[in-house]
mmCIF file of C-alpha atoms in Angstrom:
data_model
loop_
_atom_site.group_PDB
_atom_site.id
_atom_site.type_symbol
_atom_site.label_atom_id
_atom_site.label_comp_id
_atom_site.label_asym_id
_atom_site.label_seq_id
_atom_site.Cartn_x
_atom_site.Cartn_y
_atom_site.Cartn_z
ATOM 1 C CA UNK Q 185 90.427 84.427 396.684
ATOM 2 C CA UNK Q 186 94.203 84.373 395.699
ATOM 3 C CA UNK Q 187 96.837 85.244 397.652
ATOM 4 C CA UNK Q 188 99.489 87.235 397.255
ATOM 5 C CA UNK Q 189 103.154 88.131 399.185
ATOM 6 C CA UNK Q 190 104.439 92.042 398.198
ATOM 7 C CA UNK Q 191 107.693 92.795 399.524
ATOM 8 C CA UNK Q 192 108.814 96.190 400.266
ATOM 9 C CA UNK Q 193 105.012 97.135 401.039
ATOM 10 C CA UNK Q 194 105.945 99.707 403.437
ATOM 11 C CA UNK Q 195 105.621 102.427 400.895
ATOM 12 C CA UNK Q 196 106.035 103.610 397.450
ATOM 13 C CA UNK Q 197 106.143 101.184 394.536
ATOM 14 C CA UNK Q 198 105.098 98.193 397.156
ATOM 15 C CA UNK Q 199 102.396 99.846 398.708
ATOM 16 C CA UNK Q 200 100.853 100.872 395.749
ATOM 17 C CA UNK Q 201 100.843 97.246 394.395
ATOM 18 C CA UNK Q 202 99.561 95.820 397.443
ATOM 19 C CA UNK Q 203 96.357 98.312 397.053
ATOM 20 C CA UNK Q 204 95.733 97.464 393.665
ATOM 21 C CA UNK Q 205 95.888 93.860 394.330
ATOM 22 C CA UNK Q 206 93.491 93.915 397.664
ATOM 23 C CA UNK Q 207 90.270 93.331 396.186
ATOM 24 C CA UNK Q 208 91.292 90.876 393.643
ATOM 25 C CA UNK Q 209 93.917 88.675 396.246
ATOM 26 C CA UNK Q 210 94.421 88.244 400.051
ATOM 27 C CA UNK Q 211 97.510 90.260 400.549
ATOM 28 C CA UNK Q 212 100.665 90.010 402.794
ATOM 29 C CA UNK Q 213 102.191 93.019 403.568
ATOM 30 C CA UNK Q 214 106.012 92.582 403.499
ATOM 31 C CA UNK Q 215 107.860 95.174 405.402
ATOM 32 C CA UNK Q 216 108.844 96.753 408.686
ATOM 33 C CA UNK Q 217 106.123 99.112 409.168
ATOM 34 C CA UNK Q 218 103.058 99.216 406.910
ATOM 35 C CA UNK Q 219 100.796 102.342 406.127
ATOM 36 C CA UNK Q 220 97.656 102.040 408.344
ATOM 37 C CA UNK Q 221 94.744 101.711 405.852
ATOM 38 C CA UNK Q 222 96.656 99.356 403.752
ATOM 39 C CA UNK Q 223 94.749 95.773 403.371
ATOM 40 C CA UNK Q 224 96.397 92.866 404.273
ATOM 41 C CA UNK Q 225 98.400 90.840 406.174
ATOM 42 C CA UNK Q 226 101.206 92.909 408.319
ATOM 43 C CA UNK Q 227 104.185 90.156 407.451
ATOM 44 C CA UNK Q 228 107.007 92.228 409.202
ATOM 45 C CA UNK Q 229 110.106 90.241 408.108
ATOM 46 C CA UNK Q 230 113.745 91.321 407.699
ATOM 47 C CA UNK Q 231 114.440 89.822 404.474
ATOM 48 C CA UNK Q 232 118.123 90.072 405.606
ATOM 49 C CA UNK Q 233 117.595 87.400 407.830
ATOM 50 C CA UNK Q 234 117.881 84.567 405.439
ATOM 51 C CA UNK Q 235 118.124 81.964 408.662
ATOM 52 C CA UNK Q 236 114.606 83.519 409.171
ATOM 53 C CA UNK Q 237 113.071 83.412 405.678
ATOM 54 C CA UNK Q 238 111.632 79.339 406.427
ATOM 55 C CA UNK Q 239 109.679 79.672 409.233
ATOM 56 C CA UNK Q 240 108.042 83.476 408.524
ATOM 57 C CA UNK Q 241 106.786 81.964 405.383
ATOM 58 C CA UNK Q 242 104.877 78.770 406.651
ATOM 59 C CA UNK Q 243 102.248 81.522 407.784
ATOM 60 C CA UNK Q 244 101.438 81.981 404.479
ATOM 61 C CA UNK Q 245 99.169 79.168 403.533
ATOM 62 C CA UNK Q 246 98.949 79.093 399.594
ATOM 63 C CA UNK Q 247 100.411 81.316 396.777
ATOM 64 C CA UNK Q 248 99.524 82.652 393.597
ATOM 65 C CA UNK Q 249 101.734 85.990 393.295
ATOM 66 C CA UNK Q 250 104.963 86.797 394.517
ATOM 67 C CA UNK Q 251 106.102 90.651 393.948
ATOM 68 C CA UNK Q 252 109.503 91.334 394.996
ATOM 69 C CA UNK Q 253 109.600 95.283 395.335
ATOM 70 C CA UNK Q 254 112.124 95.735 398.535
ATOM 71 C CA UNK Q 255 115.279 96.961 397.511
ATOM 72 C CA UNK Q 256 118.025 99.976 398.718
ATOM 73 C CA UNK Q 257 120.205 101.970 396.694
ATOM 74 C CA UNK Q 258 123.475 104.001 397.631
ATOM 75 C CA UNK Q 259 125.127 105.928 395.268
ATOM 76 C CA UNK Q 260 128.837 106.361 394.239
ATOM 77 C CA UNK Q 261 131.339 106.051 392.530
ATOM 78 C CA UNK Q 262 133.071 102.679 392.361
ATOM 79 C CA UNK Q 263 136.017 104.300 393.222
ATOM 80 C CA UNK Q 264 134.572 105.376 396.713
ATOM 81 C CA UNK Q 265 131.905 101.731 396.860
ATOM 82 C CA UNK Q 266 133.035 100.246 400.108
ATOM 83 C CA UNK Q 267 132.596 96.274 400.473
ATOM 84 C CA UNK Q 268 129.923 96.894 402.859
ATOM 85 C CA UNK Q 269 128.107 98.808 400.166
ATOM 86 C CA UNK Q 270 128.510 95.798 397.247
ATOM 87 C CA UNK Q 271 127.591 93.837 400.278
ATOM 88 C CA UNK Q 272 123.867 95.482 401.560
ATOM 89 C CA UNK Q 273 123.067 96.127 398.091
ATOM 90 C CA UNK Q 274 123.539 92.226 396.363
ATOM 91 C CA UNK Q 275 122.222 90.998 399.814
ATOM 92 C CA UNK Q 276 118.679 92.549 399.905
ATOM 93 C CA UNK Q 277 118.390 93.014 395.942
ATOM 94 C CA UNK Q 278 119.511 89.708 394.816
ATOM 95 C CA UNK Q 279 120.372 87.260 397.304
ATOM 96 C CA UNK Q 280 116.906 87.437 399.725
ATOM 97 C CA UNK Q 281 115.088 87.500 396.294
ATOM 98 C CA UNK Q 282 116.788 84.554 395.092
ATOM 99 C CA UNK Q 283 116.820 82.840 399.109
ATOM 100 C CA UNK Q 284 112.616 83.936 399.529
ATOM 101 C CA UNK Q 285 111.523 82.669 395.904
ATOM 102 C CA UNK Q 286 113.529 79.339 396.435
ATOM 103 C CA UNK Q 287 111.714 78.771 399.924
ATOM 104 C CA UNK Q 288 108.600 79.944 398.076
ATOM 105 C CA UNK Q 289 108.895 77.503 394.898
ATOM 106 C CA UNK Q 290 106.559 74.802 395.964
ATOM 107 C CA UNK Q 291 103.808 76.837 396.816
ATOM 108 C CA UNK Q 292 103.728 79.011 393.510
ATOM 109 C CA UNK Q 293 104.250 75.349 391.573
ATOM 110 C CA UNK Q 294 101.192 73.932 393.143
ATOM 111 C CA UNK Q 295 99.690 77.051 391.803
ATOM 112 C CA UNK Q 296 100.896 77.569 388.488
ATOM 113 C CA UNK Q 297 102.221 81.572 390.151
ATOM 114 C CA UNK Q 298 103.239 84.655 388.991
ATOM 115 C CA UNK Q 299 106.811 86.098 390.165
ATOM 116 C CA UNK Q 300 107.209 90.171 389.996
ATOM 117 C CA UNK Q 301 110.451 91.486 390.162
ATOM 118 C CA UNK Q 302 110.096 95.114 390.051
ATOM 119 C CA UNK Q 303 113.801 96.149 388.374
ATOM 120 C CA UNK Q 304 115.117 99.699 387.564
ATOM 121 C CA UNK Q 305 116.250 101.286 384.433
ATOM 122 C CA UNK Q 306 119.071 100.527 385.858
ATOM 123 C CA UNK Q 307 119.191 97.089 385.290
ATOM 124 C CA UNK Q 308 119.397 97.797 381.551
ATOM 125 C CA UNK Q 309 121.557 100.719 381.526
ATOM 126 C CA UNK Q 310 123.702 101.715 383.986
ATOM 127 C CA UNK Q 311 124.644 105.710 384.940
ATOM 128 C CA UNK Q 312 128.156 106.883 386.751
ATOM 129 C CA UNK Q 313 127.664 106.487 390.293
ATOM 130 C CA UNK Q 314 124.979 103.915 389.625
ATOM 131 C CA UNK Q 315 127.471 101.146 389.711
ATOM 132 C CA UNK Q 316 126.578 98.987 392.733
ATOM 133 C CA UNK Q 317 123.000 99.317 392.617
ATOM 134 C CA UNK Q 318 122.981 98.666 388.524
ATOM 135 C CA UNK Q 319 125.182 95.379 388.911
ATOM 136 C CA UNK Q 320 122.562 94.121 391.621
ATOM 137 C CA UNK Q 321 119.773 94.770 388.921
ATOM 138 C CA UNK Q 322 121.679 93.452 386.364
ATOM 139 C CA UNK Q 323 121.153 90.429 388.119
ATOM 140 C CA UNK Q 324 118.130 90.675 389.376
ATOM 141 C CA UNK Q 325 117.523 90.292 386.056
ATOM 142 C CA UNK Q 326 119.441 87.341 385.184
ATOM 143 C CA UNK Q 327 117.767 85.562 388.409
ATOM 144 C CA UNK Q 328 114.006 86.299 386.779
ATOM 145 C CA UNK Q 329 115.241 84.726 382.780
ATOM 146 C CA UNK Q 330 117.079 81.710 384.549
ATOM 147 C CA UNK Q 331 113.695 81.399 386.985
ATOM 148 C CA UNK Q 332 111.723 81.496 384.147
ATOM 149 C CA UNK Q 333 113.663 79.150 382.538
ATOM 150 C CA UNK Q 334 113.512 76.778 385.010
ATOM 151 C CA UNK Q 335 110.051 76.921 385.816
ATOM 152 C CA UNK Q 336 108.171 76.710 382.869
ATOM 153 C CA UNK Q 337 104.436 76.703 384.823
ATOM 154 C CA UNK Q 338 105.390 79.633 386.638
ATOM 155 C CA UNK Q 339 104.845 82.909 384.895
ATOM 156 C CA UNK Q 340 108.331 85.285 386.065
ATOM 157 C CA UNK Q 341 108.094 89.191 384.975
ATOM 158 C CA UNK Q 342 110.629 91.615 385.007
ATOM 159 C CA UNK Q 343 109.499 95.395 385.441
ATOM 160 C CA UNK Q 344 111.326 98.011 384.859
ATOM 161 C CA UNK Q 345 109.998 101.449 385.797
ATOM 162 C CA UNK Q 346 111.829 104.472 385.307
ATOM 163 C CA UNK Q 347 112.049 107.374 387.733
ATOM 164 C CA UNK Q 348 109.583 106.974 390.057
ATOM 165 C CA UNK Q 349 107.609 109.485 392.931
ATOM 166 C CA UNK Q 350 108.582 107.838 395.816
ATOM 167 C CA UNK Q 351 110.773 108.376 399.032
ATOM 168 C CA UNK Q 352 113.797 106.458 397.585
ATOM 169 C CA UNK Q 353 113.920 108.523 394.560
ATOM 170 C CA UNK Q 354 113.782 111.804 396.738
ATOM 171 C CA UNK Q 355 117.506 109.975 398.236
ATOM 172 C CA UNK Q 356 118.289 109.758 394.831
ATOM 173 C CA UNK Q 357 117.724 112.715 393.528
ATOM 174 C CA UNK Q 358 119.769 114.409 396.624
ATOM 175 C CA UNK Q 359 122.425 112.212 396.254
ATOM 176 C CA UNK Q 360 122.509 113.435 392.500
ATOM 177 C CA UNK Q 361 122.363 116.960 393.782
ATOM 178 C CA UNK Q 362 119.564 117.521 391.456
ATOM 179 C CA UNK Q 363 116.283 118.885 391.412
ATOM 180 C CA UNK Q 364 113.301 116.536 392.839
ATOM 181 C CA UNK Q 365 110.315 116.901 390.002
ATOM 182 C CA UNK Q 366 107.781 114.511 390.828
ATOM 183 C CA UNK Q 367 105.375 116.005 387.958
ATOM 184 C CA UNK Q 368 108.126 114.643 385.567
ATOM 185 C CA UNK Q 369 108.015 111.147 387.420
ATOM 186 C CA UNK Q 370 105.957 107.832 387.174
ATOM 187 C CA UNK Q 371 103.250 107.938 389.823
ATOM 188 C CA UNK Q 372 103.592 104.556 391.954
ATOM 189 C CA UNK Q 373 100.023 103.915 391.067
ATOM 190 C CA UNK Q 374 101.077 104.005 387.251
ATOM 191 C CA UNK Q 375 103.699 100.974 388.058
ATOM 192 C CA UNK Q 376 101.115 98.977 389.912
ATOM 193 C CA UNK Q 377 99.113 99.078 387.460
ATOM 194 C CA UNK Q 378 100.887 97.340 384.618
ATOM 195 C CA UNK Q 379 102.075 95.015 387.564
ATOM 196 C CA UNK Q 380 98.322 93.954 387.578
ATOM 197 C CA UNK Q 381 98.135 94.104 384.083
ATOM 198 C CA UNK Q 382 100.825 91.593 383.952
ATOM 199 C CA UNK Q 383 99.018 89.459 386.420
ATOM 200 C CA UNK Q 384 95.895 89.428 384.838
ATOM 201 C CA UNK Q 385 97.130 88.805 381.306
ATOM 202 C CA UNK Q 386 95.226 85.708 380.140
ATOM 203 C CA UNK Q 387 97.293 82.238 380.676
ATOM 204 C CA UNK Q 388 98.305 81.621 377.023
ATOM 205 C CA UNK Q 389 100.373 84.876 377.770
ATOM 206 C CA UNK Q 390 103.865 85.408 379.386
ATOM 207 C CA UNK Q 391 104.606 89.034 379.865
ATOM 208 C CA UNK Q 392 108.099 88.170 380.048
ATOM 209 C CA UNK Q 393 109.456 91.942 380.744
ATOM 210 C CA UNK Q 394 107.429 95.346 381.308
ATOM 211 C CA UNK Q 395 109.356 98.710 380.505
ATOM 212 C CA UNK Q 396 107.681 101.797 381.614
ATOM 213 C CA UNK Q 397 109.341 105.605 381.216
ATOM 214 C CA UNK Q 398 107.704 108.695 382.157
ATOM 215 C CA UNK Q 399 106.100 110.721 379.638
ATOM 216 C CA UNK Q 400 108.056 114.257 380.704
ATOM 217 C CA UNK Q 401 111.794 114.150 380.499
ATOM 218 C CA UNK Q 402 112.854 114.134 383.546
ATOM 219 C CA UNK Q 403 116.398 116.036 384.927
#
């Protein structure tokens, strides 16, 4: 069986993607408190903690997938961004990606892998208020086409769901001061899906980037 590492598994997007990849891969869970029911591996890591990042990952014996769905969002404008804010934000959405993936590189070479990064809409076009968290998808983005790049027998996706039914999007929406409509939102099922679909594209493919919207218009 395969064997997979899902950051940010502790709900929404990440949980969903772990579930859809359980009976295909040997999951580990990334995050600090996993559903009970989910399958896998409980890997409860602070990806903060880049002096940590070394050791928690020589658990993990092999790798074939590595989805990197942890992230946090605050919203503002750049007028009111503190430095701590630019600094939480590129730290978890860029910099543990980019620390975790490095550490991770030999293992997904000896395996040909498959890197997720689940993005934003965000990372393509940016809102008011949406500076801080857009420039860290921005480059999330840059990361996965230099990675790619780079590593030409490792396959490196970019997905970028729109609004999605999850607890960070209810944040969202109440730091919008908007409405939360979940019937107008991708499901996180919906998302893990064309993550597998990604992964189980046949080799002479490279799904390079995924872009999903909701059907409804949502407010």
């Amino acid at each position: 069986m395969k064997t997979a590492l899902v950051t940010g598994a502790s709900g929404g997007i990440g949980a969903a993607i772990a579930q859809v990849l359980a009976p295909t891969h040997e999951v580990w869970l990334g995050g600090r408190k996993i559903p009970d029911g989910l399958p896998g591996h409980p890997w409860p890591v602070d990806l903060r903690d880049l002096d940590s990042l070394e050791d928690k990952t020589a658990e993990i014996p092999d790798l074939d997938v590595l989805v990197h769905s942890a992230g946090v969002i605050q919203l503002g404008p750049l007028s009111e961004t503190s430095v701590q804010t630019w600094r939480d934000t590129l730290e978890l959405n860029v910099i543990a990606v980019a620390e975790l993936t490095r550490i991770l590189l030999p293992k997904l070479r000896a395996k040909n892998g498959h890197v997720i990064l689940i993005n934003s809409g965000a990372g393509l076009r940016v809102n008011p208020n949406w500076g801080s968290y857009g420039a860290s998808k921005f480059a999330l983005r840059a990361f996965a086409d230099a990675l790619r790049a780079e590593e030409p027998d490792i396959r490196v996706t970019s997905v970028f769901p729109g609004r999605t039914d999850t607890e960070m999007q209810r944040g969202v929406r109440a730091a919008e001061q908007g409405d939360y409509q979940p019937e107008k939102y991708l499901k996180p099922d919906t998302v893990a899906q064309a993550v597998l679909n990604a992964i189980t594209m046949p080799a002479d493919a490279h799904p390079a980037e995924v872009i999903i919207r909701p059907r409804a218009t949502a407010g």
